[in-house]
Amino acid sequence: MLKYPKEFLEQIASITNKRAKIVIEHIIKHGFITTEDLETIYGYSHPPRAARDVRESGIPLETFKTKSKAGKSIAAYRFGDLNQLQKSRVEGRVAFSKEFKKQLCERFDGHCSICNAIFEDRYLQIDHRIPYQIGGDVYSERKISDFMLLCSSCNRAKSWSCEHCDNWREDKDFKICLSCYWGVPENYIHIAGKEMRRMDLQWSGEEVKYYDAIKLIAERNDIELPEFVKDIIAERTKIEKSRI
């Protein structure tokens, strides 16, 4: 077993997050932990979330590639530069009260802020507009406007995108997050630092027949459905612009 600095050992002893402690203890014993370990040994279906728990507790982690037992390329985590310990984050995230979530649910009326689908309150998760890894829990006043609600699918998508963003890895400039789709989907100018625009569409009830129809047309013309929808929008836009 490697010898770790006293300051580091004192910090990990103070961490109460169960998932973070499991990851840390595994790395101390084995030198690293893979996404396969997290899934098969500990039953975590979203390994990056477990790694984020460690980082949010102030422990630096670095990601690298290794091979699974089947020979596939997978991600793994090991301690980063221990001089980068963040003592202010030992306790990790501060828990949200039921009343706070109730206020958010009333504000967003049961909608996920990304896909706009409606969910029961228990299926929506409180999300920091500025990722915790960048902004920490600096919202001492807990203003509703600093948070939003996401469904589990969109929360995973945001986690993946943010963790692969240069701002997340290097600059950690919260102002960049406040102009990003994942931070302010209602008014953004980039997506994880890239000049992009995104629209999540859903068809429900009577609208489903239109989705089925355009899907069938796209398949008959050997066009990917998203490209076909964009083509339809582009043609309609050209017609409307010609009328101006």
PDB file of N, CA, C and O in Angstrom, residues 93-96 100-101 103-105 107-108 113 125-132 136-150 158 178 182-186:
ATOM      1  N   ARG A  93     -21.884  17.732  -1.074  1.00  0.00           N
ATOM      2  CA  ARG A  93     -23.083  18.551  -1.272  1.00  0.00           C
ATOM      3  C   ARG A  93     -23.908  18.658   0.002  1.00  0.00           C
ATOM      4  O   ARG A  93     -23.980  17.728   0.797  1.00  0.00           O
ATOM      5  N   VAL A  94     -24.520  19.787   0.169  1.00  0.00           N
ATOM      6  CA  VAL A  94     -25.447  19.974   1.273  1.00  0.00           C
ATOM      7  C   VAL A  94     -26.817  19.468   0.839  1.00  0.00           C
ATOM      8  O   VAL A  94     -27.261  19.736  -0.269  1.00  0.00           O
ATOM      9  N   ALA A  95     -27.458  18.701   1.693  1.00  0.00           N
ATOM     10  CA  ALA A  95     -28.747  18.110   1.336  1.00  0.00           C
ATOM     11  C   ALA A  95     -29.813  19.188   1.149  1.00  0.00           C
ATOM     12  O   ALA A  95     -29.770  20.250   1.783  1.00  0.00           O
ATOM     13  N   PHE A  96     -30.780  18.891   0.274  1.00  0.00           N
ATOM     14  CA  PHE A  96     -31.879  19.813   0.028  1.00  0.00           C
ATOM     15  C   PHE A  96     -33.084  19.398   0.866  1.00  0.00           C
ATOM     16  O   PHE A  96     -33.375  18.208   1.011  1.00  0.00           O
ATOM     17  N   PHE A 100     -37.661  22.855  -0.123  1.00  0.00           N
ATOM     18  CA  PHE A 100     -36.939  23.466  -1.237  1.00  0.00           C
ATOM     19  C   PHE A 100     -37.313  22.779  -2.550  1.00  0.00           C
ATOM     20  O   PHE A 100     -37.560  23.445  -3.560  1.00  0.00           O
ATOM     21  N   LYS A 101     -37.381  21.453  -2.528  1.00  0.00           N
ATOM     22  CA  LYS A 101     -37.761  20.737  -3.750  1.00  0.00           C
ATOM     23  C   LYS A 101     -39.211  21.044  -4.117  1.00  0.00           C
ATOM     24  O   LYS A 101     -39.540  21.171  -5.304  1.00  0.00           O
ATOM     25  N   GLN A 103     -40.745  23.818  -3.707  1.00  0.00           N
ATOM     26  CA  GLN A 103     -40.753  25.126  -4.365  1.00  0.00           C
ATOM     27  C   GLN A 103     -40.294  25.011  -5.821  1.00  0.00           C
ATOM     28  O   GLN A 103     -40.849  25.656  -6.709  1.00  0.00           O
ATOM     29  N   LEU A 104     -39.278  24.181  -6.048  1.00  0.00           N
ATOM     30  CA  LEU A 104     -38.798  23.975  -7.414  1.00  0.00           C
ATOM     31  C   LEU A 104     -39.857  23.292  -8.271  1.00  0.00           C
ATOM     32  O   LEU A 104     -40.064  23.656  -9.435  1.00  0.00           O
ATOM     33  N   CYS A 105     -40.531  22.305  -7.701  1.00  0.00           N
ATOM     34  CA  CYS A 105     -41.567  21.589  -8.442  1.00  0.00           C
ATOM     35  C   CYS A 105     -42.709  22.519  -8.825  1.00  0.00           C
ATOM     36  O   CYS A 105     -43.279  22.423  -9.916  1.00  0.00           O
ATOM     37  N   ARG A 107     -42.351  25.753  -9.256  1.00  0.00           N
ATOM     38  CA  ARG A 107     -41.813  26.701 -10.241  1.00  0.00           C
ATOM     39  C   ARG A 107     -41.790  26.089 -11.638  1.00  0.00           C
ATOM     40  O   ARG A 107     -42.144  26.740 -12.627  1.00  0.00           O
ATOM     41  N   PHE A 108     -41.361  24.827 -11.726  1.00  0.00           N
ATOM     42  CA  PHE A 108     -41.212  24.185 -13.033  1.00  0.00           C
ATOM     43  C   PHE A 108     -42.427  23.334 -13.412  1.00  0.00           C
ATOM     44  O   PHE A 108     -42.439  22.721 -14.482  1.00  0.00           O
ATOM     45  N   SER A 113     -36.253  20.514 -16.987  1.00  0.00           N
ATOM     46  CA  SER A 113     -35.794  21.756 -17.603  1.00  0.00           C
ATOM     47  C   SER A 113     -35.091  21.550 -18.937  1.00  0.00           C
ATOM     48  O   SER A 113     -34.941  22.487 -19.709  1.00  0.00           O
ATOM     49  N   GLN A 125     -34.913  15.414 -10.328  1.00  0.00           N
ATOM     50  CA  GLN A 125     -33.758  15.600  -9.460  1.00  0.00           C
ATOM     51  C   GLN A 125     -33.318  17.062  -9.449  1.00  0.00           C
ATOM     52  O   GLN A 125     -33.313  17.723 -10.494  1.00  0.00           O
ATOM     53  N   ILE A 126     -32.962  17.559  -8.286  1.00  0.00           N
ATOM     54  CA  ILE A 126     -32.483  18.936  -8.166  1.00  0.00           C
ATOM     55  C   ILE A 126     -31.087  19.036  -8.763  1.00  0.00           C
ATOM     56  O   ILE A 126     -30.212  18.220  -8.479  1.00  0.00           O
ATOM     57  N   ASP A 127     -30.900  20.031  -9.612  1.00  0.00           N
ATOM     58  CA  ASP A 127     -29.618  20.189 -10.303  1.00  0.00           C
ATOM     59  C   ASP A 127     -29.089  21.602 -10.127  1.00  0.00           C
ATOM     60  O   ASP A 127     -29.817  22.576 -10.298  1.00  0.00           O
ATOM     61  N   HIS A 128     -27.795  21.711  -9.787  1.00  0.00           N
ATOM     62  CA  HIS A 128     -27.128  23.016  -9.767  1.00  0.00           C
ATOM     63  C   HIS A 128     -26.973  23.486 -11.214  1.00  0.00           C
ATOM     64  O   HIS A 128     -26.427  22.763 -12.045  1.00  0.00           O
ATOM     65  N   ARG A 129     -27.414  24.677 -11.520  1.00  0.00           N
ATOM     66  CA  ARG A 129     -27.202  25.193 -12.883  1.00  0.00           C
ATOM     67  C   ARG A 129     -25.696  25.252 -13.174  1.00  0.00           C
ATOM     68  O   ARG A 129     -25.243  24.855 -14.237  1.00  0.00           O
ATOM     69  N   ILE A 130     -24.921  25.775 -12.222  1.00  0.00           N
ATOM     70  CA  ILE A 130     -23.459  25.716 -12.324  1.00  0.00           C
ATOM     71  C   ILE A 130     -23.042  24.416 -11.658  1.00  0.00           C
ATOM     72  O   ILE A 130     -23.317  24.217 -10.468  1.00  0.00           O
ATOM     73  N   PRO A 131     -22.403  23.489 -12.384  1.00  0.00           N
ATOM     74  CA  PRO A 131     -22.028  22.210 -11.784  1.00  0.00           C
ATOM     75  C   PRO A 131     -21.296  22.381 -10.460  1.00  0.00           C
ATOM     76  O   PRO A 131     -20.458  23.271 -10.313  1.00  0.00           O
ATOM     77  N   TYR A 132     -21.609  21.523  -9.536  1.00  0.00           N
ATOM     78  CA  TYR A 132     -21.004  21.591  -8.206  1.00  0.00           C
ATOM     79  C   TYR A 132     -19.487  21.544  -8.292  1.00  0.00           C
ATOM     80  O   TYR A 132     -18.784  22.210  -7.529  1.00  0.00           O
ATOM     81  N   GLY A 136     -19.123  24.656  -6.614  1.00  0.00           N
ATOM     82  CA  GLY A 136     -19.250  24.224  -5.232  1.00  0.00           C
ATOM     83  C   GLY A 136     -20.647  24.538  -4.721  1.00  0.00           C
ATOM     84  O   GLY A 136     -21.561  24.877  -5.483  1.00  0.00           O
ATOM     85  N   ASP A 137     -20.853  24.432  -3.434  1.00  0.00           N
ATOM     86  CA  ASP A 137     -22.156  24.776  -2.868  1.00  0.00           C
ATOM     87  C   ASP A 137     -22.086  26.209  -2.353  1.00  0.00           C
ATOM     88  O   ASP A 137     -22.182  26.481  -1.168  1.00  0.00           O
ATOM     89  N   VAL A 138     -21.874  27.130  -3.308  1.00  0.00           N
ATOM     90  CA  VAL A 138     -21.689  28.536  -2.928  1.00  0.00           C
ATOM     91  C   VAL A 138     -23.022  29.267  -2.760  1.00  0.00           C
ATOM     92  O   VAL A 138     -23.055  30.426  -2.415  1.00  0.00           O
ATOM     93  N   TYR A 139     -24.102  28.546  -3.010  1.00  0.00           N
ATOM     94  CA  TYR A 139     -25.414  29.190  -2.961  1.00  0.00           C
ATOM     95  C   TYR A 139     -25.940  29.195  -1.523  1.00  0.00           C
ATOM     96  O   TYR A 139     -26.873  28.484  -1.167  1.00  0.00           O
ATOM     97  N   SER A 140     -25.308  29.965  -0.676  1.00  0.00           N
ATOM     98  CA  SER A 140     -25.674  29.946   0.737  1.00  0.00           C
ATOM     99  C   SER A 140     -27.119  30.355   0.962  1.00  0.00           C
ATOM    100  O   SER A 140     -27.766  29.911   1.909  1.00  0.00           O
ATOM    101  N   GLU A 141     -27.635  31.208   0.099  1.00  0.00           N
ATOM    102  CA  GLU A 141     -29.014  31.651   0.267  1.00  0.00           C
ATOM    103  C   GLU A 141     -30.006  30.684  -0.376  1.00  0.00           C
ATOM    104  O   GLU A 141     -31.207  30.821  -0.219  1.00  0.00           O
ATOM    105  N   ARG A 142     -29.463  29.706  -1.122  1.00  0.00           N
ATOM    106  CA  ARG A 142     -30.298  28.720  -1.789  1.00  0.00           C
ATOM    107  C   ARG A 142     -31.429  29.390  -2.598  1.00  0.00           C
ATOM    108  O   ARG A 142     -32.603  29.153  -2.378  1.00  0.00           O
ATOM    109  N   LYS A 143     -31.038  30.233  -3.540  1.00  0.00           N
ATOM    110  CA  LYS A 143     -32.023  30.877  -4.385  1.00  0.00           C
ATOM    111  C   LYS A 143     -32.556  29.886  -5.407  1.00  0.00           C
ATOM    112  O   LYS A 143     -31.791  29.158  -6.029  1.00  0.00           O
ATOM    113  N   ILE A 144     -33.865  29.883  -5.601  1.00  0.00           N
ATOM    114  CA  ILE A 144     -34.493  28.968  -6.543  1.00  0.00           C
ATOM    115  C   ILE A 144     -33.905  29.123  -7.939  1.00  0.00           C
ATOM    116  O   ILE A 144     -33.710  28.152  -8.667  1.00  0.00           O
ATOM    117  N   SER A 145     -33.571  30.360  -8.304  1.00  0.00           N
ATOM    118  CA  SER A 145     -33.072  30.633  -9.657  1.00  0.00           C
ATOM    119  C   SER A 145     -31.716  29.986  -9.936  1.00  0.00           C
ATOM    120  O   SER A 145     -31.307  29.881 -11.093  1.00  0.00           O
ATOM    121  N   ASP A 146     -31.011  29.555  -8.893  1.00  0.00           N
ATOM    122  CA  ASP A 146     -29.700  28.925  -9.084  1.00  0.00           C
ATOM    123  C   ASP A 146     -29.812  27.433  -9.370  1.00  0.00           C
ATOM    124  O   ASP A 146     -28.799  26.771  -9.595  1.00  0.00           O
ATOM    125  N   PHE A 147     -31.034  26.912  -9.352  1.00  0.00           N
ATOM    126  CA  PHE A 147     -31.245  25.484  -9.525  1.00  0.00           C
ATOM    127  C   PHE A 147     -32.347  25.213 -10.535  1.00  0.00           C
ATOM    128  O   PHE A 147     -33.143  26.086 -10.874  1.00  0.00           O
ATOM    129  N   MET A 148     -32.399  23.973 -11.006  1.00  0.00           N
ATOM    130  CA  MET A 148     -33.483  23.531 -11.878  1.00  0.00           C
ATOM    131  C   MET A 148     -33.748  22.056 -11.613  1.00  0.00           C
ATOM    132  O   MET A 148     -33.039  21.420 -10.830  1.00  0.00           O
ATOM    133  N   LEU A 149     -34.777  21.518 -12.238  1.00  0.00           N
ATOM    134  CA  LEU A 149     -35.129  20.114 -12.070  1.00  0.00           C
ATOM    135  C   LEU A 149     -34.851  19.352 -13.358  1.00  0.00           C
ATOM    136  O   LEU A 149     -35.183  19.828 -14.450  1.00  0.00           O
ATOM    137  N   LEU A 150     -34.243  18.177 -13.229  1.00  0.00           N
ATOM    138  CA  LEU A 150     -33.947  17.342 -14.390  1.00  0.00           C
ATOM    139  C   LEU A 150     -34.435  15.919 -14.153  1.00  0.00           C
ATOM    140  O   LEU A 150     -34.394  15.424 -13.025  1.00  0.00           O
ATOM    141  N   LYS A 158     -26.284  15.516 -18.917  1.00  0.00           N
ATOM    142  CA  LYS A 158     -25.565  16.724 -18.505  1.00  0.00           C
ATOM    143  C   LYS A 158     -24.242  16.353 -17.853  1.00  0.00           C
ATOM    144  O   LYS A 158     -23.206  16.972 -18.138  1.00  0.00           O
ATOM    145  N   LEU A 178     -22.865  29.745 -17.155  1.00  0.00           N
ATOM    146  CA  LEU A 178     -24.098  30.527 -17.169  1.00  0.00           C
ATOM    147  C   LEU A 178     -24.516  30.962 -18.568  1.00  0.00           C
ATOM    148  O   LEU A 178     -25.535  31.629 -18.727  1.00  0.00           O
ATOM    149  N   TRP A 182     -26.513  23.543 -20.767  1.00  0.00           N
ATOM    150  CA  TRP A 182     -26.731  22.701 -19.588  1.00  0.00           C
ATOM    151  C   TRP A 182     -26.932  23.516 -18.328  1.00  0.00           C
ATOM    152  O   TRP A 182     -27.366  22.984 -17.309  1.00  0.00           O
ATOM    153  N   GLY A 183     -26.620  24.813 -18.376  1.00  0.00           N
ATOM    154  CA  GLY A 183     -26.830  25.659 -17.213  1.00  0.00           C
ATOM    155  C   GLY A 183     -28.087  26.506 -17.327  1.00  0.00           C
ATOM    156  O   GLY A 183     -28.828  26.680 -16.363  1.00  0.00           O
ATOM    157  N   VAL A 184     -28.311  27.039 -18.530  1.00  0.00           N
ATOM    158  CA  VAL A 184     -29.490  27.879 -18.782  1.00  0.00           C
ATOM    159  C   VAL A 184     -30.106  27.471 -20.119  1.00  0.00           C
ATOM    160  O   VAL A 184     -29.949  28.188 -21.118  1.00  0.00           O
ATOM    161  N   PRO A 185     -30.776  26.328 -20.178  1.00  0.00           N
ATOM    162  CA  PRO A 185     -31.326  25.854 -21.444  1.00  0.00           C
ATOM    163  C   PRO A 185     -32.323  26.817 -22.076  1.00  0.00           C
ATOM    164  O   PRO A 185     -32.574  26.763 -23.277  1.00  0.00           O
ATOM    165  N   GLU A 186     -32.865  27.726 -21.279  1.00  0.00           N
ATOM    166  CA  GLU A 186     -33.840  28.683 -21.791  1.00  0.00           C
ATOM    167  C   GLU A 186     -33.178  29.865 -22.488  1.00  0.00           C
ATOM    168  O   GLU A 186     -33.845  30.624 -23.192  1.00  0.00           O
TER     169      GLU A 186
END
